Short mmCIF file of C-alpha atoms in Angstrom, two decimals:
data_model
loop_
_atom_site.label_atom_id
_atom_site.label_comp_id
_atom_site.label_asym_id
_atom_site.label_seq_id
_atom_site.Cartn_x
_atom_site.Cartn_y
_atom_site.Cartn_z
CA MET E 27 115.96 84.26 104.10
CA ARG E 28 112.60 83.53 102.53
CA HIS E 29 109.68 81.21 103.11
CA PHE E 30 109.83 78.04 101.01
CA GLY E 31 113.44 78.87 100.18
CA GLN E 32 114.28 75.19 100.79
CA ILE E 33 112.23 74.23 97.72
CA ALA E 34 113.95 74.14 94.33
CA PRO E 35 113.43 77.29 92.19
CA ASP E 36 111.67 75.42 89.37
CA VAL E 37 109.21 73.91 91.87
CA ARG E 38 108.55 77.31 93.45
CA LYS E 39 107.84 78.73 90.00
CA ARG E 40 105.22 76.02 89.45
CA LEU E 41 103.61 76.59 92.86
CA PHE E 42 103.57 80.37 93.10
CA HIS E 43 101.88 83.14 91.17
CA GLN E 44 103.97 85.53 93.31
CA GLU E 45 106.92 84.03 95.15
CA PRO E 46 107.65 84.92 98.80
CA CYS E 47 109.97 87.89 99.20
CA THR E 48 113.43 87.71 100.69
CA PHE E 49 114.10 89.46 104.01
CA THR E 50 116.78 89.79 106.66
CA ALA E 51 116.89 90.38 110.40
CA ASP E 52 117.31 94.07 109.55
CA SER E 53 114.09 94.32 107.51
CA PRO E 54 111.30 96.64 108.72
CA ALA E 55 109.46 95.46 111.83
CA ARG E 56 106.10 95.37 110.06
CA LEU E 57 107.46 92.89 107.53
CA LEU E 58 109.23 90.75 110.15
CA SER E 59 106.16 90.52 112.38
CA ALA E 60 104.18 89.07 109.47
CA ALA E 61 107.05 86.82 108.38
CA LEU E 62 107.62 85.02 111.70
CA GLY E 63 105.52 82.08 110.55
CA ALA E 64 106.02 78.93 112.60
CA THR E 65 108.32 79.98 115.44
CA LEU E 66 110.13 76.85 116.58
CA TYR E 67 111.05 76.57 120.26
CA SER E 68 114.20 74.74 121.33
CA PRO E 69 115.64 74.28 124.84
CA ALA E 70 118.83 76.32 125.20
CA THR E 71 120.49 73.31 126.83
CA ARG E 72 120.74 71.28 123.62
CA PRO E 73 124.38 70.19 123.25
CA ARG E 74 124.47 70.77 119.46
CA LEU E 75 122.30 73.86 119.43
CA ALA E 76 124.31 75.66 116.74
CA ASP E 77 124.03 72.68 114.40
CA ASP E 78 120.32 72.35 115.20
CA ILE E 79 119.74 75.98 114.25
CA LEU E 80 121.42 75.52 110.87
CA LYS E 81 119.56 72.26 110.25
CA GLN E 82 116.18 73.86 110.92
CA SER E 83 117.05 76.88 108.81
CA ALA E 84 117.86 74.59 105.87
CA SER E 85 114.48 72.87 106.25
CA GLY E 86 112.46 76.10 106.08
CA VAL E 87 112.38 77.52 109.61
CA VAL E 88 112.73 81.32 109.62
CA SER E 89 112.24 82.06 113.34
CA MET E 90 113.37 80.20 116.46
CA VAL E 91 113.19 80.73 120.21
CA LEU E 92 116.05 79.42 122.33
CA CYS E 93 114.36 78.80 125.66
CA LEU E 94 115.77 79.32 129.15
CA GLU E 95 112.35 79.25 130.80
CA ASP E 96 109.68 76.55 131.02
CA SER E 97 111.37 74.07 128.68
CA ILE E 98 114.29 73.51 131.06
CA ASP E 99 114.57 72.60 134.74
CA ASP E 100 115.16 75.43 137.20
CA ALA E 101 118.47 73.86 138.19
CA ASP E 102 119.67 73.86 134.56
CA VAL E 103 119.42 77.61 133.99
CA PRO E 104 123.14 78.38 134.57
CA VAL E 105 124.13 75.48 132.30
CA GLY E 106 121.63 76.64 129.70
CA GLU E 107 122.99 80.20 129.73
CA GLU E 108 126.55 78.97 129.37
CA ASN E 109 125.59 76.64 126.52
CA LEU E 110 123.64 79.37 124.77
CA VAL E 111 126.58 81.79 124.85
CA ARG E 112 129.03 79.11 123.71
CA GLN E 113 126.82 77.86 120.87
CA LEU E 114 126.01 81.33 119.50
CA THR E 115 129.67 82.31 119.72
CA ASP E 116 130.47 79.22 117.66
CA LEU E 117 127.67 80.02 115.22
CA GLU E 118 129.00 83.54 114.70
CA LYS E 119 132.23 82.08 113.34
CA ARG E 120 130.36 80.36 110.49
CA SER E 121 130.18 83.50 108.40
CA ASP E 122 128.45 81.87 105.44
CA ALA E 123 125.68 80.27 107.51
CA ASP E 124 122.01 81.05 106.85
CA ILE E 125 120.60 81.87 110.28
CA PRO E 126 116.90 82.34 111.08
CA LEU E 127 115.53 85.10 113.28
CA LEU E 128 116.72 84.08 116.76
CA PHE E 129 115.09 85.04 120.05
CA VAL E 130 115.95 84.02 123.61
CA ARG E 131 113.21 83.29 126.10
CA VAL E 132 114.42 84.55 129.46
CA ARG E 133 113.15 84.29 133.03
CA THR E 134 114.22 87.64 134.49
CA PRO E 135 115.03 91.14 133.21
CA GLU E 136 118.57 90.80 134.54
CA GLN E 137 119.18 87.88 132.17
CA ILE E 138 118.70 90.16 129.16
CA ARG E 139 121.50 92.54 130.14
CA ASP E 140 123.74 89.71 131.33
CA LEU E 141 123.36 87.60 128.19
CA VAL E 142 123.94 90.56 125.87
CA ARG E 143 127.13 91.38 127.79
CA ARG E 144 128.36 87.77 127.71
CA LEU E 145 127.59 87.31 124.03
CA GLY E 146 129.78 90.20 122.97
CA SER E 147 129.90 90.46 119.18
CA ALA E 148 127.73 87.32 118.83
CA VAL E 149 124.75 89.42 119.93
CA ARG E 150 124.45 90.36 116.25
CA LEU E 151 122.84 86.91 115.73
CA LEU E 152 119.95 87.80 118.03
CA SER E 153 116.75 89.48 116.90
CA GLY E 154 115.42 89.84 120.43
CA PHE E 155 113.94 88.28 123.54
CA VAL E 156 110.72 86.51 124.49
CA LEU E 157 109.27 87.87 127.73
CA PRO E 158 107.31 85.35 129.85
CA LYS E 159 104.06 85.81 131.81
CA PHE E 160 103.73 89.38 130.63
CA THR E 161 101.60 91.91 132.46
CA GLU E 162 102.13 95.67 132.86
CA GLU E 163 103.70 95.33 136.32
CA ARG E 164 105.85 92.32 135.45
CA GLY E 165 106.60 93.31 131.86
CA MET E 166 107.88 96.88 132.23
CA PRO E 167 111.18 95.84 133.88
CA PHE E 168 111.78 93.43 130.96
CA LEU E 169 111.14 96.16 128.40
CA GLU E 170 113.36 98.62 130.26
CA ALA E 171 116.15 96.02 130.44
CA LEU E 172 115.77 95.38 126.70
CA SER E 173 116.12 99.10 125.99
CA VAL E 174 119.31 99.30 128.09
CA ALA E 175 120.77 96.18 126.44
CA GLU E 176 119.97 97.50 122.99
CA ALA E 177 121.76 100.78 123.69
CA ALA E 178 124.76 98.95 125.13
CA SER E 179 125.07 96.52 122.23
CA GLY E 180 124.24 98.88 119.36
CA ARG E 181 122.00 96.12 118.02
CA ARG E 182 118.26 96.45 117.30
CA LEU E 183 116.52 94.03 119.68
CA PHE E 184 112.82 93.20 119.61
CA ALA E 185 110.53 91.99 122.39
CA MET E 186 107.91 89.28 122.04
CA PRO E 187 105.82 89.30 125.24
CA VAL E 188 103.98 86.07 126.08
CA LEU E 189 100.43 86.55 127.32
CA GLU E 190 99.94 83.66 129.74
CA SER E 191 99.17 85.13 133.16
CA PRO E 192 96.15 83.78 135.11
CA ASP E 193 95.00 87.40 135.48
CA LEU E 194 94.13 87.27 131.77
CA LEU E 195 91.88 84.28 132.36
CA TYR E 196 89.96 85.48 135.40
CA ARG E 197 86.88 87.44 134.42
CA GLU E 198 87.22 89.93 137.29
CA SER E 199 90.76 90.99 136.27
CA ARG E 200 90.88 90.40 132.50
CA VAL E 201 89.99 93.83 131.15
CA GLN E 202 92.19 95.65 133.65
CA THR E 203 95.11 93.31 132.84
CA LEU E 204 94.69 93.79 129.09
CA GLU E 205 94.53 97.58 129.52
CA GLY E 206 97.79 97.44 131.47
CA ILE E 207 99.46 95.25 128.86
CA PHE E 208 98.44 97.70 126.16
CA ARG E 209 99.95 100.63 128.08
CA ALA E 210 103.24 98.76 128.44
CA VAL E 211 103.59 97.57 124.85
CA ASP E 212 102.31 100.85 123.42
CA LYS E 213 105.09 102.72 125.25
CA TYR E 214 107.66 100.44 123.56
CA ARG E 215 105.71 99.98 120.34
CA ASP E 216 108.76 100.26 118.08
CA ARG E 217 110.38 97.29 119.85
CA VAL E 218 107.40 94.95 120.28
CA LEU E 219 107.49 92.65 117.27
CA ALA E 220 104.55 90.41 118.21
CA LEU E 221 102.48 89.22 121.16
CA ARG E 222 102.47 85.46 121.77
CA LEU E 223 99.66 83.48 123.42
CA GLY E 224 100.58 80.98 126.15
CA VAL E 225 97.56 78.72 125.93
CA THR E 226 99.19 75.83 127.80
CA ASP E 227 99.49 78.08 130.86
CA PHE E 228 95.88 79.22 130.38
CA CYS E 229 94.73 75.61 130.49
CA SER E 230 96.88 74.79 133.51
CA SER E 231 95.09 77.43 135.59
CA TYR E 232 91.97 75.27 135.38
CA GLY E 233 93.60 71.83 135.24
CA LEU E 234 92.71 71.46 131.55
CA ARG E 235 94.52 69.99 128.58
CA ARG E 236 93.05 69.86 125.10
CA GLY E 237 93.35 66.56 123.25
CA PRO E 238 94.54 66.05 119.66
CA ASP E 239 90.92 66.10 118.43
CA MET E 240 90.33 69.53 119.98
CA THR E 241 91.59 72.96 119.01
CA ALA E 242 92.17 75.85 121.38
CA TYR E 243 88.88 77.27 120.14
CA ASP E 244 86.97 74.22 121.41
CA VAL E 245 88.07 75.04 124.98
CA GLN E 246 85.66 77.85 125.74
CA ILE E 247 87.62 79.51 128.55
CA VAL E 248 90.65 79.70 126.25
CA ALA E 249 88.61 80.84 123.24
CA SER E 250 87.16 83.69 125.29
CA VAL E 251 90.65 84.91 126.24
CA ILE E 252 91.84 84.78 122.62
CA ALA E 253 88.79 86.78 121.57
CA ASP E 254 89.45 89.48 124.17
CA VAL E 255 93.18 89.66 123.37
CA VAL E 256 92.38 90.21 119.70
CA ASN E 257 89.63 92.65 120.61
CA MET E 258 91.89 94.88 122.70
CA LEU E 259 95.39 94.30 121.32
CA ALA E 260 95.09 93.38 117.63
CA ARG E 261 92.80 96.02 116.18
CA ALA E 262 93.26 97.03 112.56
CA ASP E 263 93.01 100.76 113.28
CA GLY E 264 96.75 101.28 113.69
CA THR E 265 96.80 100.67 117.43
CA GLY E 266 97.04 96.88 117.23
CA PHE E 267 99.91 94.38 117.29
CA THR E 268 100.54 91.08 115.57
CA VAL E 269 99.27 88.28 117.82
CA THR E 270 100.54 84.77 117.10
CA GLY E 271 98.65 81.50 117.42
CA PRO E 272 98.97 79.08 120.35
CA VAL E 273 101.24 76.06 120.47
CA TRP E 274 100.08 72.67 119.14
CA GLU E 275 101.27 70.01 121.57
CA TYR E 276 100.90 66.81 119.55
CA PHE E 277 102.99 65.11 116.90
CA HIS E 278 101.88 61.48 117.01
CA VAL E 279 98.61 59.83 118.03
CA GLN E 280 98.13 56.15 118.81
CA GLU E 281 94.37 56.15 119.19
CA ARG E 282 91.60 58.49 118.09
CA MET E 283 88.24 59.14 119.68
CA PHE E 284 86.72 61.22 116.90
CA LYS E 285 86.60 61.01 113.13
CA PRO E 286 89.56 62.73 111.38
CA GLN E 287 88.80 66.34 110.48
CA LEU E 288 90.75 66.44 107.24
CA ARG E 289 88.53 66.34 104.14
CA GLN E 290 89.41 63.67 101.59
CA SER E 291 88.56 65.56 98.39
CA PRO E 292 91.57 67.95 98.19
CA PHE E 293 93.91 64.98 98.55
CA LEU E 294 92.04 62.80 96.06
CA GLU E 295 92.19 65.58 93.47
CA VAL E 296 95.99 65.62 93.50
CA GLN E 297 96.53 61.93 94.22
CA ALA E 298 97.89 62.59 97.71
CA VAL E 299 95.91 60.04 99.72
CA GLU E 300 99.06 58.74 101.43
CA LEU E 301 99.92 62.27 102.53
CA ARG E 302 96.47 62.64 104.09
CA GLN E 303 96.88 59.40 106.02
CA LYS E 304 100.32 60.48 107.25
CA LEU E 305 98.93 63.79 108.48
CA ILE E 306 96.11 62.02 110.32
CA GLU E 307 98.48 59.54 111.95
CA HIS E 308 100.57 62.41 113.30
CA ALA E 309 97.59 64.48 114.57
CA MET E 310 98.13 67.07 111.86
CA ASP E 311 94.46 67.27 110.93
CA GLY E 312 93.79 68.96 114.28
CA LEU E 313 96.74 71.27 113.74
CA LEU E 314 95.57 72.23 110.24
CA ARG E 315 92.12 73.05 111.57
CA GLU E 316 93.56 75.15 114.39
CA ILE E 317 95.80 77.08 111.99
CA SER E 318 92.76 77.92 109.87
CA LEU E 319 90.87 79.05 112.97
CA ASP E 320 93.87 81.13 114.07
CA ARG E 321 93.74 83.10 110.85
CA ALA E 322 89.95 83.42 110.94
CA ASN E 323 90.25 84.90 114.44
CA GLY E 324 92.93 87.46 113.56
CA LEU E 325 96.12 85.61 114.57
CA LEU E 326 99.20 85.31 112.36
CA GLY E 327 102.01 82.80 112.82
CA LYS E 328 102.19 80.09 115.47
CA THR E 329 104.33 78.81 118.30
CA CYS E 330 105.70 75.34 117.44
CA ILE E 331 107.50 72.73 119.53
CA HIS E 332 108.15 70.17 116.79
CA PRO E 333 109.75 70.63 113.34
CA SER E 334 106.93 68.69 111.68
CA HIS E 335 104.53 71.54 112.52
CA VAL E 336 106.45 74.16 110.58
CA LEU E 337 105.46 73.28 107.02
CA PRO E 338 101.70 73.06 107.73
CA VAL E 339 101.79 76.52 109.31
CA HIS E 340 103.62 77.97 106.31
CA ALA E 341 101.52 76.14 103.71
CA LEU E 342 98.30 77.49 105.20
CA SER E 343 99.80 80.99 105.42
CA VAL E 344 100.28 81.24 101.65
CA VAL E 345 97.70 83.54 100.09
CA SER E 346 95.42 81.86 97.59
CA HIS E 347 95.11 83.29 94.10
CA GLU E 348 91.47 84.10 94.86
CA GLU E 349 92.31 86.02 98.05
CA PHE E 350 95.03 87.93 96.20
CA SER E 351 92.66 88.84 93.38
CA ASP E 352 90.03 90.11 95.82
CA ALA E 353 92.57 92.12 97.84
CA GLN E 354 94.01 93.77 94.74
CA ASP E 355 90.56 94.70 93.46
CA ILE E 356 89.58 96.24 96.81
CA LEU E 357 92.75 98.34 97.02
CA ARG E 358 92.74 99.73 93.47
CA PRO E 359 93.26 103.53 93.61
CA GLU E 360 90.01 104.17 91.76
CA ARG E 361 88.13 102.37 94.56
CA GLY E 362 89.12 105.02 97.13
CA GLY E 363 85.56 106.27 97.38
CA GLY E 364 84.18 102.90 98.40
CA GLY E 365 81.42 100.90 96.78
CA VAL E 366 80.63 97.25 96.17
CA LEU E 367 81.92 95.00 93.40
CA ARG E 368 81.60 91.39 92.40
CA SER E 369 84.76 89.37 92.88
CA ALA E 370 86.76 88.27 89.84
CA TYR E 371 85.90 84.70 90.85
CA THR E 372 82.19 85.71 90.69
CA ASN E 373 81.43 83.97 93.98
CA LYS E 374 81.29 86.78 96.53
CA MET E 375 80.73 90.47 97.19
CA ASN E 376 83.75 92.70 97.89
CA GLU E 377 82.72 95.82 99.79
CA VAL E 378 85.61 98.25 99.46
CA LYS E 379 85.56 100.16 102.76
CA PRO E 380 84.72 97.31 105.19
CA HIS E 381 87.14 94.91 103.47
CA ARG E 382 90.05 97.36 103.14
CA ALA E 383 91.85 96.37 106.35
CA TRP E 384 91.51 92.69 105.41
CA ALA E 385 92.91 93.41 101.96
CA GLU E 386 95.92 95.31 103.35
CA ARG E 387 96.70 92.49 105.76
CA THR E 388 96.29 89.93 102.96
CA LEU E 389 98.75 91.73 100.67
CA LEU E 390 101.30 91.90 103.50
CA ARG E 391 100.92 88.14 104.02
CA ALA E 392 101.22 87.68 100.24
CA GLU E 393 104.52 89.56 100.30
CA VAL E 394 106.14 87.28 102.88
CA PHE E 395 104.45 83.93 102.17
CA GLY E 396 103.71 84.31 98.49
CA VAL E 397 100.60 83.82 96.37
CA ALA E 398 99.73 80.35 95.12
CA ASN E 399 99.07 79.76 91.45
CA GLU E 400 95.43 79.52 90.48
CA ASP E 401 95.37 75.72 90.51
CA ILE E 402 97.53 75.26 93.64
CA GLY E 403 96.16 74.56 97.13
CA PHE E 404 97.70 73.78 100.50
CA VAL E 405 97.95 70.07 99.65
CA GLU E 406 100.38 70.76 96.80
CA LEU E 407 102.38 73.14 99.01
CA LEU E 408 102.59 70.51 101.76
CA ALA E 409 103.56 67.77 99.33
CA ALA E 410 106.28 69.89 97.72
CA GLY E 411 107.78 70.77 101.10
CA LEU E 412 107.73 67.19 102.36
CA SER E 413 109.30 65.80 99.22
CA ASP E 414 112.13 68.34 99.15
#
């Protein structure tokens, strides 16, 4: 699989200075954690789940979560498990199918072992499990169950813990909770692919819900949690983990209170005014702003609940030619001693030692999402994906 693989090769050549790499479910964890992109959630109860997975894969989705937790009613869990096993067993028989990275969001540790047993050979389609409401005390049994299931199946299985417990929100327990989470995920570091933020649960603890004109960073209690999670769990010193961005809940807006946040000029330059209007009508301007703020705050990838959110996440994950140029200059072998240099675009200072971690992260993102050509921006990437 590869990002933007749904776009015709000649179009990709026009868009990209360096095209996104290809990868598989067996690629190194460091590459997969960066490549997750827009992780699309789907209830495990969907009657045509196997067909849905193939449809989304063909449209550019590279990671999906099949949910047995909050997206379905408590009473539907047995039906959801049965449907999940049946659908993945059917999907396994389609040997030529392109399948994205698949994860199952479970409710209990016992479900992990049980589902792996019931799936039999179809477990090879799974990349891992999403672990809800993760804390040290609650999360360790999940990680232990994952380790047992992995040994039993002979299949590498990753964990993606969801950070959504109220203990993370409350000031008096936040640091202690984060320290415990770090101990748990550090013990199973080789199997923790990414940490996911459950912002909807954060908001529910205070009876809050952000509107389509607001990002998660406009809700101060949520922004403070994100900052502390990044501070303690996403450091660039080798101890950190990939942390993904929060879910965007909206996909159509009837009425707006505030002025749209999407600048007109990038769309006017490429004669894409209609695309801008479409994005605004479907609340995508708020999403685009939040994606940009995710990256500025150290998050990579995003939880998505609607297919229309996938392309914006991927388009804004592509490395610009300017970023790529700066990162390459900073990491040149002859720069090992440090120093300061003017960027090739002559518009900024690149300080080699302080910017090294940023440059390394940028080149990893460039590998999986590609590097745009010098005259290509996110508008062209969006337009190409929508027209495909």
